[in-house]
Amino acid sequence: ALLLGLVGVCYLQFTHTSFSTSTEFQLGMPLIENIPHVYGPGFTFIEQALHGNTSFWILALLIFLKPLATSLTLGSGNSGGVFAPSLFIGAMLGGAMGGLFSAWNPELAGPPGAYALVGMAAVFSACARAPLTAMLIVFEMSNDYALILPLMLTAVTASYLAQYLHPESIYTVKLVKRGVRFDQGRDKDIMQGVQVGEVMLKEPLTIYKNQPLTELYRQFQETNLLGFPVLDDNGALWGIVTLLDLEKALSQESVGLPSLKVEDLATVDPLTVFSDEPIWTAIQKMAPRDLARLPVVSRQSEKKLLGLISRSDILRAYDVGIVRKQRGQLLEKQITFRQEQHNDFVEFRLKNGHYAVGKRLMELELSTFINVVSLDRESVLHIPRGGTCFDAGDIITLFGRKNFLGPTRERFFSGKEEKK
């Protein structure tokens, strides 16, 4: 597994090495003419390796020639993939190792084809950092349950070793080369950082349990809401009633609707959530029961209604969590940039009467030493462009040379630059 992981890292290094040139590139032709095994995906020769019909020396030679041929093909601008070559290299290395083990101890060693299968999974897992995918692909090819444990062990070990030696996969390394990077690791659930009280509907419309059904019908028609918390005579939470409850009552012709009250339809002692609990707690209560809303109560008194949280509020909570995550990432970058001696950040809020309000960024004619890195408008982060128009209440973040930050901020406020 360790050897297969190392080969996967080496193959990754080979494939993102560029050999491009301005003239027609023909170095691969002698290689293809003399050793046709490296041409194309090589599935035919993989099948021969799986059946153990290939000599050790051919397998060993192809371990080095296939990455070279792939690198020359991709680096010269020709079309080609990286998935099939990784399977090919794994099969060659696995088959070669299987041949060595069979020659050393034929009784204990299994067939070389089994080693080739395991090698395919391990090398692809090391290149793509996808051990589960590699295991499923190879298991589907073999349909042999006896290979499950070897596949799991080699694929996971090779993937972890490759991750330790090279942080990027065969698919992300090209993006990194172009300056596109993805944060590694599992992010903390952003819904854990948003409390129910931050997004709940405060002071929701309510109805009392002793009110007639006609009043409930009128409120549903006037508000277009789908549910109301139900209060008792003392104003404490008693239950909850929904439009579905009313529709069920209307469908029963035998029931005397004029004589019914809200308490005859409402659900008593509904599930509730506290305002200081994370949104994730509300989701865990609502999702399994297909609830559309939950009353929010106080910890001091579970009958004191503080608000109502619905599915739309949960979607808004996700937006709040995303903004907080973006702000955290921005703060981390600000700390990193501030380590540079001559650069810094400054943040300020625009107010009515400021020069920049109502103007586009291009109209301000800012210094080339200053970047407007973000615009926070109603808790939504934006990346300002030349045509971005500023409004009162916008929070502007500038980054650049320290001696230019003050004059630039004054430019936003008054339209003039301070003389330093």
Short mmCIF file of C-alpha atoms in Angstrom, two decimals:
data_model
loop_
_atom_site.label_atom_id
_atom_site.label_comp_id
_atom_site.label_asym_id
_atom_site.label_seq_id
_atom_site.Cartn_x
_atom_site.Cartn_y
_atom_site.Cartn_z
CA ALA A 1 0.00 0.00 0.00
CA LEU A 2 2.84 2.41 0.83
CA LEU A 3 4.59 1.69 -2.47
CA LEU A 4 1.37 2.17 -4.41
CA GLY A 5 0.77 5.48 -2.63
CA LEU A 6 4.26 6.68 -3.55
CA VAL A 7 3.69 5.72 -7.18
CA GLY A 8 0.42 7.65 -7.13
CA VAL A 9 2.20 10.79 -5.91
CA CYS A 10 4.92 10.37 -8.56
CA TYR A 11 2.29 9.98 -11.27
CA LEU A 12 0.58 13.13 -10.03
CA GLN A 13 3.87 15.02 -10.30
CA PHE A 14 4.44 13.68 -13.81
CA THR A 15 1.05 14.64 -15.21
CA HIS A 16 1.10 18.32 -14.22
CA THR A 17 4.61 18.84 -15.60
CA SER A 18 4.36 20.86 -18.80
CA PHE A 19 6.47 20.15 -21.88
CA SER A 20 4.56 22.47 -24.19
CA THR A 21 6.32 24.06 -27.12
CA SER A 22 5.43 26.39 -29.95
CA THR A 23 6.29 23.81 -32.62
CA GLU A 24 4.59 20.55 -33.43
CA PHE A 25 5.39 18.05 -30.70
CA GLN A 26 6.25 14.54 -31.95
CA LEU A 27 8.37 12.96 -29.21
CA GLY A 28 5.66 10.47 -28.36
CA MET A 29 5.60 8.77 -31.77
CA PRO A 30 8.74 6.61 -31.40
CA LEU A 31 7.45 5.52 -28.01
CA ILE A 32 4.10 4.46 -29.46
CA GLU A 33 5.58 2.65 -32.45
CA ASN A 34 7.95 0.50 -30.39
CA ILE A 35 5.78 -0.01 -27.29
CA PRO A 36 2.11 0.17 -28.33
CA HIS A 37 0.98 -0.73 -24.78
CA VAL A 38 1.27 2.92 -23.71
CA TYR A 39 -1.07 4.13 -26.47
CA GLY A 40 -4.63 5.00 -25.45
CA PRO A 41 -6.26 3.97 -22.17
CA GLY A 42 -4.59 0.56 -22.25
CA PHE A 43 -7.63 -1.45 -21.14
CA THR A 44 -6.66 -4.37 -23.38
CA PHE A 45 -3.28 -4.70 -21.74
CA ILE A 46 -4.83 -4.20 -18.28
CA GLU A 47 -6.97 -7.26 -18.98
CA GLN A 48 -3.84 -9.26 -19.84
CA ALA A 49 -2.23 -8.17 -16.57
CA LEU A 50 -5.34 -9.22 -14.63
CA HIS A 51 -5.09 -12.70 -16.13
CA GLY A 52 -1.36 -12.91 -15.35
CA ASN A 53 -0.36 -13.31 -19.00
CA THR A 54 2.43 -10.73 -18.98
CA SER A 55 6.08 -11.02 -18.02
CA PHE A 56 7.47 -9.17 -15.02
CA TRP A 57 9.90 -7.08 -17.06
CA ILE A 58 7.21 -5.73 -19.38
CA LEU A 59 5.10 -4.78 -16.37
CA ALA A 60 8.04 -3.08 -14.66
CA LEU A 61 8.95 -1.16 -17.81
CA LEU A 62 5.40 0.12 -18.32
CA ILE A 63 5.29 1.47 -14.75
CA PHE A 64 7.74 4.15 -15.89
CA LEU A 65 6.79 4.54 -19.55
CA LYS A 66 3.05 5.14 -19.08
CA PRO A 67 3.45 8.23 -16.82
CA LEU A 68 6.06 9.56 -19.24
CA ALA A 69 3.78 9.08 -22.25
CA THR A 70 0.83 10.66 -20.41
CA SER A 71 2.92 13.64 -19.33
CA LEU A 72 4.26 14.21 -22.84
CA THR A 73 0.75 13.98 -24.30
CA LEU A 74 -0.92 16.37 -21.86
CA GLY A 75 2.05 18.72 -21.57
CA SER A 76 2.22 19.16 -25.33
CA GLY A 77 -1.41 20.28 -25.48
CA ASN A 78 -2.87 17.06 -26.89
CA SER A 79 -6.10 15.56 -25.61
CA GLY A 80 -6.04 12.85 -22.99
CA GLY A 81 -7.21 11.90 -19.54
CA VAL A 82 -5.68 11.00 -16.21
CA PHE A 83 -8.22 8.47 -14.93
CA ALA A 84 -7.42 5.52 -17.20
CA PRO A 85 -3.62 5.96 -16.94
CA SER A 86 -3.84 5.80 -13.14
CA LEU A 87 -5.68 2.47 -13.40
CA PHE A 88 -3.12 1.27 -15.94
CA ILE A 89 -0.13 2.14 -13.74
CA GLY A 90 -1.76 0.55 -10.70
CA ALA A 91 -2.46 -2.64 -12.62
CA MET A 92 1.13 -2.81 -13.90
CA LEU A 93 2.68 -2.23 -10.48
CA GLY A 94 0.26 -4.59 -8.76
CA GLY A 95 0.82 -7.28 -11.38
CA ALA A 96 4.60 -6.91 -11.09
CA MET A 97 4.46 -7.24 -7.30
CA GLY A 98 2.16 -10.23 -7.64
CA GLY A 99 4.65 -11.88 -10.00
CA LEU A 100 7.48 -11.31 -7.50
CA PHE A 101 5.49 -12.74 -4.60
CA SER A 102 4.46 -15.76 -6.67
CA ALA A 103 8.07 -16.45 -7.62
CA TRP A 104 9.19 -16.07 -4.01
CA ASN A 105 6.45 -18.17 -2.36
CA PRO A 106 3.86 -19.61 -4.75
CA GLU A 107 1.92 -21.32 -1.94
CA LEU A 108 1.22 -18.19 0.11
CA ALA A 109 0.94 -15.64 -2.70
CA GLY A 110 -2.33 -15.31 -4.53
CA PRO A 111 -2.74 -14.94 -8.30
CA PRO A 112 -0.99 -11.91 -9.85
CA GLY A 113 -4.32 -10.70 -11.20
CA ALA A 114 -5.57 -10.05 -7.66
CA TYR A 115 -2.54 -7.84 -6.99
CA ALA A 116 -3.21 -5.98 -10.22
CA LEU A 117 -6.78 -5.25 -9.16
CA VAL A 118 -5.70 -3.99 -5.75
CA GLY A 119 -2.99 -1.89 -7.40
CA MET A 120 -5.54 -0.21 -9.66
CA ALA A 121 -7.63 0.84 -6.67
CA ALA A 122 -4.65 2.04 -4.64
CA VAL A 123 -3.01 4.19 -7.32
CA PHE A 124 -6.28 5.83 -8.36
CA SER A 125 -7.13 6.42 -4.70
CA ALA A 126 -3.75 8.08 -4.15
CA CYS A 127 -4.17 10.29 -7.23
CA ALA A 128 -7.81 11.31 -6.78
CA ARG A 129 -8.05 11.09 -2.94
CA ALA A 130 -11.20 9.03 -3.43
CA PRO A 131 -10.64 5.65 -1.74
CA LEU A 132 -14.32 4.71 -1.60
CA THR A 133 -14.79 5.40 -5.30
CA ALA A 134 -11.68 3.40 -6.14
CA MET A 135 -12.86 0.44 -4.07
CA LEU A 136 -16.30 0.41 -5.69
CA ILE A 137 -14.92 0.67 -9.23
CA VAL A 138 -12.50 -2.22 -8.80
CA PHE A 139 -14.97 -4.35 -6.85
CA GLU A 140 -17.51 -3.95 -9.65
CA MET A 141 -14.86 -5.09 -12.12
CA SER A 142 -13.93 -8.20 -10.14
CA ASN A 143 -17.15 -9.04 -8.25
CA ASP A 144 -14.96 -10.91 -5.76
CA TYR A 145 -15.91 -10.45 -2.09
CA ALA A 146 -12.57 -11.85 -0.97
CA LEU A 147 -10.86 -8.70 -2.25
CA ILE A 148 -12.88 -6.28 -0.09
CA LEU A 149 -10.46 -6.15 2.87
CA PRO A 150 -7.29 -5.88 0.74
CA LEU A 151 -8.97 -3.17 -1.35
CA MET A 152 -9.97 -1.19 1.74
CA LEU A 153 -6.56 -1.46 3.37
CA THR A 154 -4.49 -0.52 0.34
CA ALA A 155 -6.81 2.21 -0.99
CA VAL A 156 -7.13 4.02 2.35
CA THR A 157 -3.44 3.68 3.21
CA ALA A 158 -2.33 4.89 -0.22
CA SER A 159 -4.75 7.82 -0.07
CA TYR A 160 -3.55 8.96 3.37
CA LEU A 161 0.10 8.64 2.38
CA ALA A 162 -0.47 10.65 -0.80
CA GLN A 163 -2.36 13.32 1.15
CA TYR A 164 0.55 13.59 3.58
CA LEU A 165 3.16 13.88 0.81
CA HIS A 166 1.19 16.07 -1.60
CA PRO A 167 -1.86 18.09 -0.47
CA GLU A 168 -3.47 18.33 -3.91
CA SER A 169 -5.22 15.64 -5.92
CA ILE A 170 -4.73 14.97 -9.61
CA TYR A 171 -7.82 17.08 -10.34
CA THR A 172 -7.09 20.06 -8.08
CA VAL A 173 -3.37 20.40 -8.86
CA LYS A 174 -4.13 22.01 -12.23
CA LEU A 175 -6.45 24.52 -10.57
CA VAL A 176 -3.79 25.38 -7.99
CA LYS A 177 -1.35 25.96 -10.83
CA ARG A 178 -3.78 28.58 -12.15
CA GLY A 179 -4.16 30.19 -8.73
CA VAL A 180 -7.49 28.58 -7.77
CA ARG A 181 -7.36 27.01 -4.31
CA PHE A 182 -9.97 25.20 -2.26
CA ASP A 183 -9.98 25.12 1.53
CA GLN A 184 -9.08 21.67 2.80
CA GLY A 185 -10.76 19.85 5.65
CA ARG A 186 -14.35 19.53 6.81
CA ASP A 187 -16.04 22.80 7.61
CA LYS A 188 -17.93 23.18 10.82
CA ASP A 189 -21.67 23.08 10.22
CA ILE A 190 -22.52 26.73 9.71
CA MET A 191 -26.03 26.14 11.07
CA GLN A 192 -24.53 25.41 14.50
CA GLY A 193 -23.34 28.99 14.77
CA VAL A 194 -26.74 30.66 14.21
CA GLN A 195 -29.23 30.81 17.06
CA VAL A 196 -32.99 30.53 16.68
CA GLY A 197 -33.53 33.96 18.22
CA GLU A 198 -31.50 35.63 15.48
CA VAL A 199 -33.79 34.64 12.62
CA MET A 200 -37.15 33.89 14.25
CA LEU A 201 -40.24 35.98 13.57
CA LYS A 202 -40.67 38.13 16.66
CA GLU A 203 -44.16 39.04 17.88
CA PRO A 204 -45.96 36.70 15.44
CA LEU A 205 -49.68 36.93 14.82
CA THR A 206 -51.55 34.78 17.33
CA ILE A 207 -55.09 33.67 18.07
CA TYR A 208 -56.82 32.78 21.32
CA LYS A 209 -58.19 29.31 21.90
CA ASN A 210 -61.72 30.52 22.75
CA GLN A 211 -62.16 32.51 19.54
CA PRO A 212 -64.70 31.19 17.02
CA LEU A 213 -63.72 29.31 13.91
CA THR A 214 -64.99 32.14 11.74
CA GLU A 215 -62.33 34.44 13.19
CA LEU A 216 -59.63 31.86 12.40
CA TYR A 217 -60.96 31.60 8.84
CA ARG A 218 -60.84 35.39 8.47
CA GLN A 219 -57.23 35.60 9.70
CA PHE A 220 -56.08 32.93 7.27
CA GLN A 221 -57.68 34.80 4.38
CA GLU A 222 -56.30 38.21 5.35
CA THR A 223 -52.73 37.19 6.18
CA ASN A 224 -52.04 34.30 3.77
CA LEU A 225 -50.19 32.61 6.65
CA LEU A 226 -50.34 28.86 7.10
CA GLY A 227 -50.39 28.63 10.89
CA PHE A 228 -50.81 30.55 14.16
CA PRO A 229 -49.69 29.97 17.74
CA VAL A 230 -52.71 29.56 20.01
CA LEU A 231 -52.79 31.37 23.37
CA ASP A 232 -54.92 30.77 26.45
CA ASP A 233 -56.84 33.43 28.34
CA ASN A 234 -53.66 34.49 30.20
CA GLY A 235 -51.64 34.97 27.01
CA ALA A 236 -49.56 31.82 27.55
CA LEU A 237 -48.78 29.39 24.74
CA TRP A 238 -51.48 26.74 24.59
CA GLY A 239 -51.12 25.12 21.17
CA ILE A 240 -50.78 25.71 17.44
CA VAL A 241 -53.31 25.64 14.61
CA THR A 242 -52.65 25.34 10.88
CA LEU A 243 -54.54 25.85 7.65
CA LEU A 244 -54.58 22.08 7.22
CA ASP A 245 -56.50 21.73 10.49
CA LEU A 246 -59.11 24.18 9.20
CA GLU A 247 -59.41 22.38 5.85
CA LYS A 248 -60.04 19.08 7.64
CA ALA A 249 -62.81 20.69 9.68
CA LEU A 250 -64.42 22.22 6.59
CA SER A 251 -64.41 18.85 4.83
CA GLN A 252 -66.55 17.31 7.58
CA GLU A 253 -70.09 18.35 6.71
CA SER A 254 -71.58 16.81 9.85
CA VAL A 255 -69.67 19.18 12.11
CA GLY A 256 -71.44 22.40 13.11
CA LEU A 257 -68.81 24.92 12.10
CA PRO A 258 -70.42 28.01 13.69
CA SER A 259 -70.29 26.35 17.09
CA LEU A 260 -66.64 25.32 16.88
CA LYS A 261 -63.80 27.24 18.47
CA VAL A 262 -60.08 27.34 17.78
CA GLU A 263 -59.37 25.00 20.68
CA ASP A 264 -61.43 22.29 18.94
CA LEU A 265 -58.95 22.19 16.04
CA ALA A 266 -55.60 23.20 17.50
CA THR A 267 -52.78 20.87 18.49
CA VAL A 268 -52.24 21.12 22.25
CA ASP A 269 -48.74 21.33 23.78
CA PRO A 270 -46.84 21.55 20.50
CA LEU A 271 -43.12 20.99 20.09
CA THR A 272 -41.17 24.12 20.94
CA VAL A 273 -37.63 25.40 20.69
CA PHE A 274 -35.67 27.86 22.83
CA SER A 275 -34.41 31.12 21.39
CA ASP A 276 -30.80 30.44 22.44
CA GLU A 277 -30.63 27.03 20.76
CA PRO A 278 -28.86 26.59 17.40
CA ILE A 279 -30.91 26.39 14.23
CA TRP A 280 -29.76 22.80 13.85
CA THR A 281 -31.87 21.86 16.89
CA ALA A 282 -34.97 23.29 15.24
CA ILE A 283 -34.19 21.38 12.04
CA GLN A 284 -33.85 18.13 13.99
CA LYS A 285 -37.29 18.64 15.49
CA MET A 286 -39.04 19.80 12.32
CA ALA A 287 -37.60 17.56 9.60
CA PRO A 288 -38.57 14.07 10.90
CA ARG A 289 -42.16 15.20 11.59
CA ASP A 290 -42.51 17.36 8.45
CA LEU A 291 -43.37 20.41 10.56
CA ALA A 292 -43.44 23.78 8.82
CA ARG A 293 -43.10 25.93 11.97
CA LEU A 294 -42.22 25.81 15.65
CA PRO A 295 -43.13 28.20 18.49
CA VAL A 296 -40.09 29.75 20.18
CA VAL A 297 -40.36 29.96 23.98
CA SER A 298 -38.33 31.28 26.91
CA ARG A 299 -36.18 29.06 29.10
CA GLN A 300 -37.58 30.80 32.19
CA SER A 301 -41.13 29.89 31.19
CA GLU A 302 -41.88 27.37 28.46
CA LYS A 303 -45.36 28.88 28.08
CA LYS A 304 -44.03 32.36 27.27
CA LEU A 305 -44.11 32.81 23.51
CA LEU A 306 -41.13 34.74 22.13
CA GLY A 307 -41.57 34.13 18.43
CA LEU A 308 -42.15 31.66 15.63
CA ILE A 309 -39.62 29.97 13.37
CA SER A 310 -40.54 28.57 9.96
CA ARG A 311 -38.78 26.91 7.04
CA SER A 312 -38.17 30.26 5.36
CA ASP A 313 -36.44 31.47 8.54
CA ILE A 314 -34.17 28.42 8.43
CA LEU A 315 -33.17 29.27 4.86
CA ARG A 316 -32.38 32.80 6.01
CA ALA A 317 -30.30 31.34 8.85
CA TYR A 318 -28.20 29.53 6.28
CA ASP A 319 -27.49 32.85 4.56
CA VAL A 320 -26.50 34.38 7.91
CA GLY A 321 -24.14 31.47 8.55
CA ILE A 322 -22.56 31.86 5.12
CA VAL A 323 -21.96 35.57 5.72
CA ARG A 324 -20.34 34.82 9.08
CA LYS A 325 -18.11 32.23 7.49
CA GLN A 326 -17.07 34.69 4.79
CA ARG A 327 -16.35 37.32 7.42
CA GLY A 328 -14.21 34.85 9.34
CA GLN A 329 -12.23 34.00 6.22
CA LEU A 330 -11.83 37.71 5.47
CA LEU A 331 -10.58 38.32 9.02
CA GLU A 332 -8.01 35.54 8.66
CA LYS A 333 -6.76 37.05 5.41
CA GLN A 334 -6.65 40.49 7.01
CA ILE A 335 -4.46 39.18 9.82
CA THR A 336 -2.14 37.59 7.25
CA PHE A 337 -1.93 40.72 5.12
CA ARG A 338 -1.34 42.96 8.15
CA GLN A 339 1.89 41.12 8.77
CA GLU A 340 3.25 43.03 5.80
CA GLN A 341 4.79 46.24 7.07
CA HIS A 342 3.32 48.77 4.63
CA ASN A 343 -0.21 47.39 4.12
CA ASP A 344 -3.32 47.50 6.26
CA PHE A 345 -7.13 47.34 6.24
CA VAL A 346 -9.67 50.00 7.12
CA GLU A 347 -13.43 49.62 7.47
CA PHE A 348 -16.09 52.34 7.62
CA ARG A 349 -19.81 52.89 7.07
CA LEU A 350 -21.28 55.29 4.53
CA LYS A 351 -23.98 57.69 5.71
CA ASN A 352 -26.43 60.03 4.00
CA GLY A 353 -24.57 63.08 2.78
CA HIS A 354 -21.29 61.30 2.11
CA TYR A 355 -19.78 62.01 -1.28
CA ALA A 356 -19.69 58.35 -2.42
CA VAL A 357 -23.40 57.69 -1.76
CA GLY A 358 -25.14 57.29 -5.12
CA LYS A 359 -21.88 57.16 -7.06
CA ARG A 360 -20.24 54.25 -8.83
CA LEU A 361 -16.82 52.98 -7.83
CA MET A 362 -15.23 54.05 -11.12
CA GLU A 363 -16.39 57.63 -10.54
CA LEU A 364 -14.35 57.95 -7.33
CA GLU A 365 -11.02 57.66 -9.18
CA LEU A 366 -9.22 56.00 -6.26
CA SER A 367 -5.49 55.51 -5.95
CA THR A 368 -3.97 52.46 -7.63
CA PHE A 369 -2.41 51.58 -4.26
CA ILE A 370 -5.86 50.94 -2.75
CA ASN A 371 -8.27 48.03 -3.31
CA VAL A 372 -11.94 48.05 -2.30
CA VAL A 373 -12.06 44.41 -1.20
CA SER A 374 -15.65 44.10 0.05
CA LEU A 375 -18.98 45.83 0.44
CA ASP A 376 -21.34 44.69 3.23
CA ARG A 377 -24.93 45.63 2.38
CA GLU A 378 -27.63 44.40 4.75
CA SER A 379 -25.39 41.55 6.01
CA VAL A 380 -24.65 40.36 2.46
CA LEU A 381 -21.06 40.56 1.27
CA HIS A 382 -20.40 41.85 -2.26
CA ILE A 383 -17.22 42.19 -4.29
CA PRO A 384 -17.30 45.75 -5.68
CA ARG A 385 -16.75 46.25 -9.40
CA GLY A 386 -16.28 49.41 -11.40
CA GLY A 387 -20.02 49.79 -11.92
CA THR A 388 -20.98 49.09 -8.28
CA CYS A 389 -23.10 51.95 -6.89
CA PHE A 390 -22.75 52.79 -3.18
CA ASP A 391 -25.71 53.34 -0.84
CA ALA A 392 -26.05 54.81 2.63
CA GLY A 393 -25.45 52.12 5.24
CA ASP A 394 -22.89 50.21 3.16
CA ILE A 395 -19.86 48.99 5.11
CA ILE A 396 -16.74 49.41 2.97
CA THR A 397 -13.47 47.53 3.53
CA LEU A 398 -10.29 48.95 1.97
CA PHE A 399 -6.87 47.34 1.72
CA GLY A 400 -3.65 48.95 0.60
CA ARG A 401 -0.72 51.15 1.52
CA LYS A 402 -1.12 52.64 4.98
CA ASN A 403 -0.34 56.18 3.90
CA PHE A 404 -3.09 56.03 1.24
CA LEU A 405 -5.89 54.62 3.43
CA GLY A 406 -6.74 57.89 5.21
CA PRO A 407 -6.96 60.02 2.07
CA THR A 408 -9.03 57.35 0.34
CA ARG A 409 -11.51 57.18 3.20
CA GLU A 410 -11.80 60.97 3.09
CA ARG A 411 -12.47 60.64 -0.63
CA PHE A 412 -15.53 58.49 0.18
CA PHE A 413 -16.74 60.98 2.80
CA SER A 414 -16.19 64.40 1.22
CA GLY A 415 -14.90 63.83 -2.29
CA LYS A 416 -11.54 65.34 -1.38
CA GLU A 417 -8.28 63.74 -0.33
CA GLU A 418 -6.41 64.78 2.78
CA LYS A 419 -2.98 66.18 2.16
CA LYS A 420 -0.39 64.02 3.88
#
